[in-house]
Each structure stands twice: as C-alpha cells, then as structure tokens.
Amino acid sequence: QVEVKKKFIIVTTAVKQNGDSLKYADSELRKNLDIVKEAVSQNGESLKHANSELMKNFDIVKTAVKQNGNSL
C-alpha cells in the first residue's frame, strides 16, 4: 500500500511538471482519472498515453483539447 501511494505521488508530481511523462507511468496509474487529468492539463498531447477508457472520457478530452487544440 505504501509503494502504491509513493508511486501515485511521484507520478502526480512528474505529470504536473511534464504531462508527457505519463508515458512512463505503469498501466494502473494511467487509468487514474486524477493523474491523467493533471497530465492533459499540462500537456494535452499526453492524452495518447492515457488508458483507452479515459481517452473516451469527455472531461479528460475536453481538458486536453483546451490545453492543446491538436490533442486529438
């Protein structure tokens, strides 16, 4: 449980600085709505690294496109 929490904090911090770092997160964290939203808020093109279900999430896509119109 502690390791999962540490990974969450590390990945959240990384994607806030560079959304594209989402590509280095393990698949479980790429399913996390909060992490993906942070990533696409910082870099809309990081949407391509999100879990396929979150790539269909309206709010996530809207945030990505708002950040970068070429995100799709």
PDB file of C-alpha atoms in Angstrom, residues 10-11 13 15-16 24 29 31 33-34 37 39 47-49 51-52 56-57 61 64 67-68 72:
ATOM      1  CA  ILE A  10       5.820  10.545  -7.797  1.00  0.00           C
ATOM      2  CA  VAL A  11       3.752  10.252 -10.979  1.00  0.00           C
ATOM      3  CA  THR A  13       4.421  15.347  -9.350  1.00  0.00           C
ATOM      4  CA  VAL A  15       2.908  14.935 -14.809  1.00  0.00           C
ATOM      5  CA  LYS A  16       2.314  18.329 -13.203  1.00  0.00           C
ATOM      6  CA  TYR A  24       6.452   6.279 -18.134  1.00  0.00           C
ATOM      7  CA  LEU A  29      -1.647   4.771 -12.891  1.00  0.00           C
ATOM      8  CA  LYS A  31      -6.075   4.511 -15.530  1.00  0.00           C
ATOM      9  CA  LEU A  33      -8.550   9.911 -13.515  1.00  0.00           C
ATOM     10  CA  ASP A  34      -6.713  12.438 -11.334  1.00  0.00           C
ATOM     11  CA  LYS A  37      -6.336  14.967 -15.804  1.00  0.00           C
ATOM     12  CA  ALA A  39      -1.172  15.260 -17.344  1.00  0.00           C
ATOM     13  CA  LEU A  47      -3.832  12.067 -23.857  1.00  0.00           C
ATOM     14  CA  LYS A  48      -2.294   9.454 -26.161  1.00  0.00           C
ATOM     15  CA  HIS A  49      -0.640   7.825 -23.127  1.00  0.00           C
ATOM     16  CA  ASN A  51      -5.785   4.321 -20.603  1.00  0.00           C
ATOM     17  CA  SER A  52      -8.135   3.737 -23.535  1.00  0.00           C
ATOM     18  CA  LYS A  56     -13.066   8.390 -24.209  1.00  0.00           C
ATOM     19  CA  ASN A  57     -13.851  10.423 -21.072  1.00  0.00           C
ATOM     20  CA  VAL A  61     -10.689  15.013 -23.742  1.00  0.00           C
ATOM     21  CA  ALA A  64      -6.690  18.030 -23.347  1.00  0.00           C
ATOM     22  CA  GLN A  67      -4.744  22.862 -23.410  1.00  0.00           C
ATOM     23  CA  ASN A  68      -3.749  21.947 -26.963  1.00  0.00           C
ATOM     24  CA  LEU A  72      -6.913  14.607 -30.896  1.00  0.00           C
TER      25      LEU A  72
END
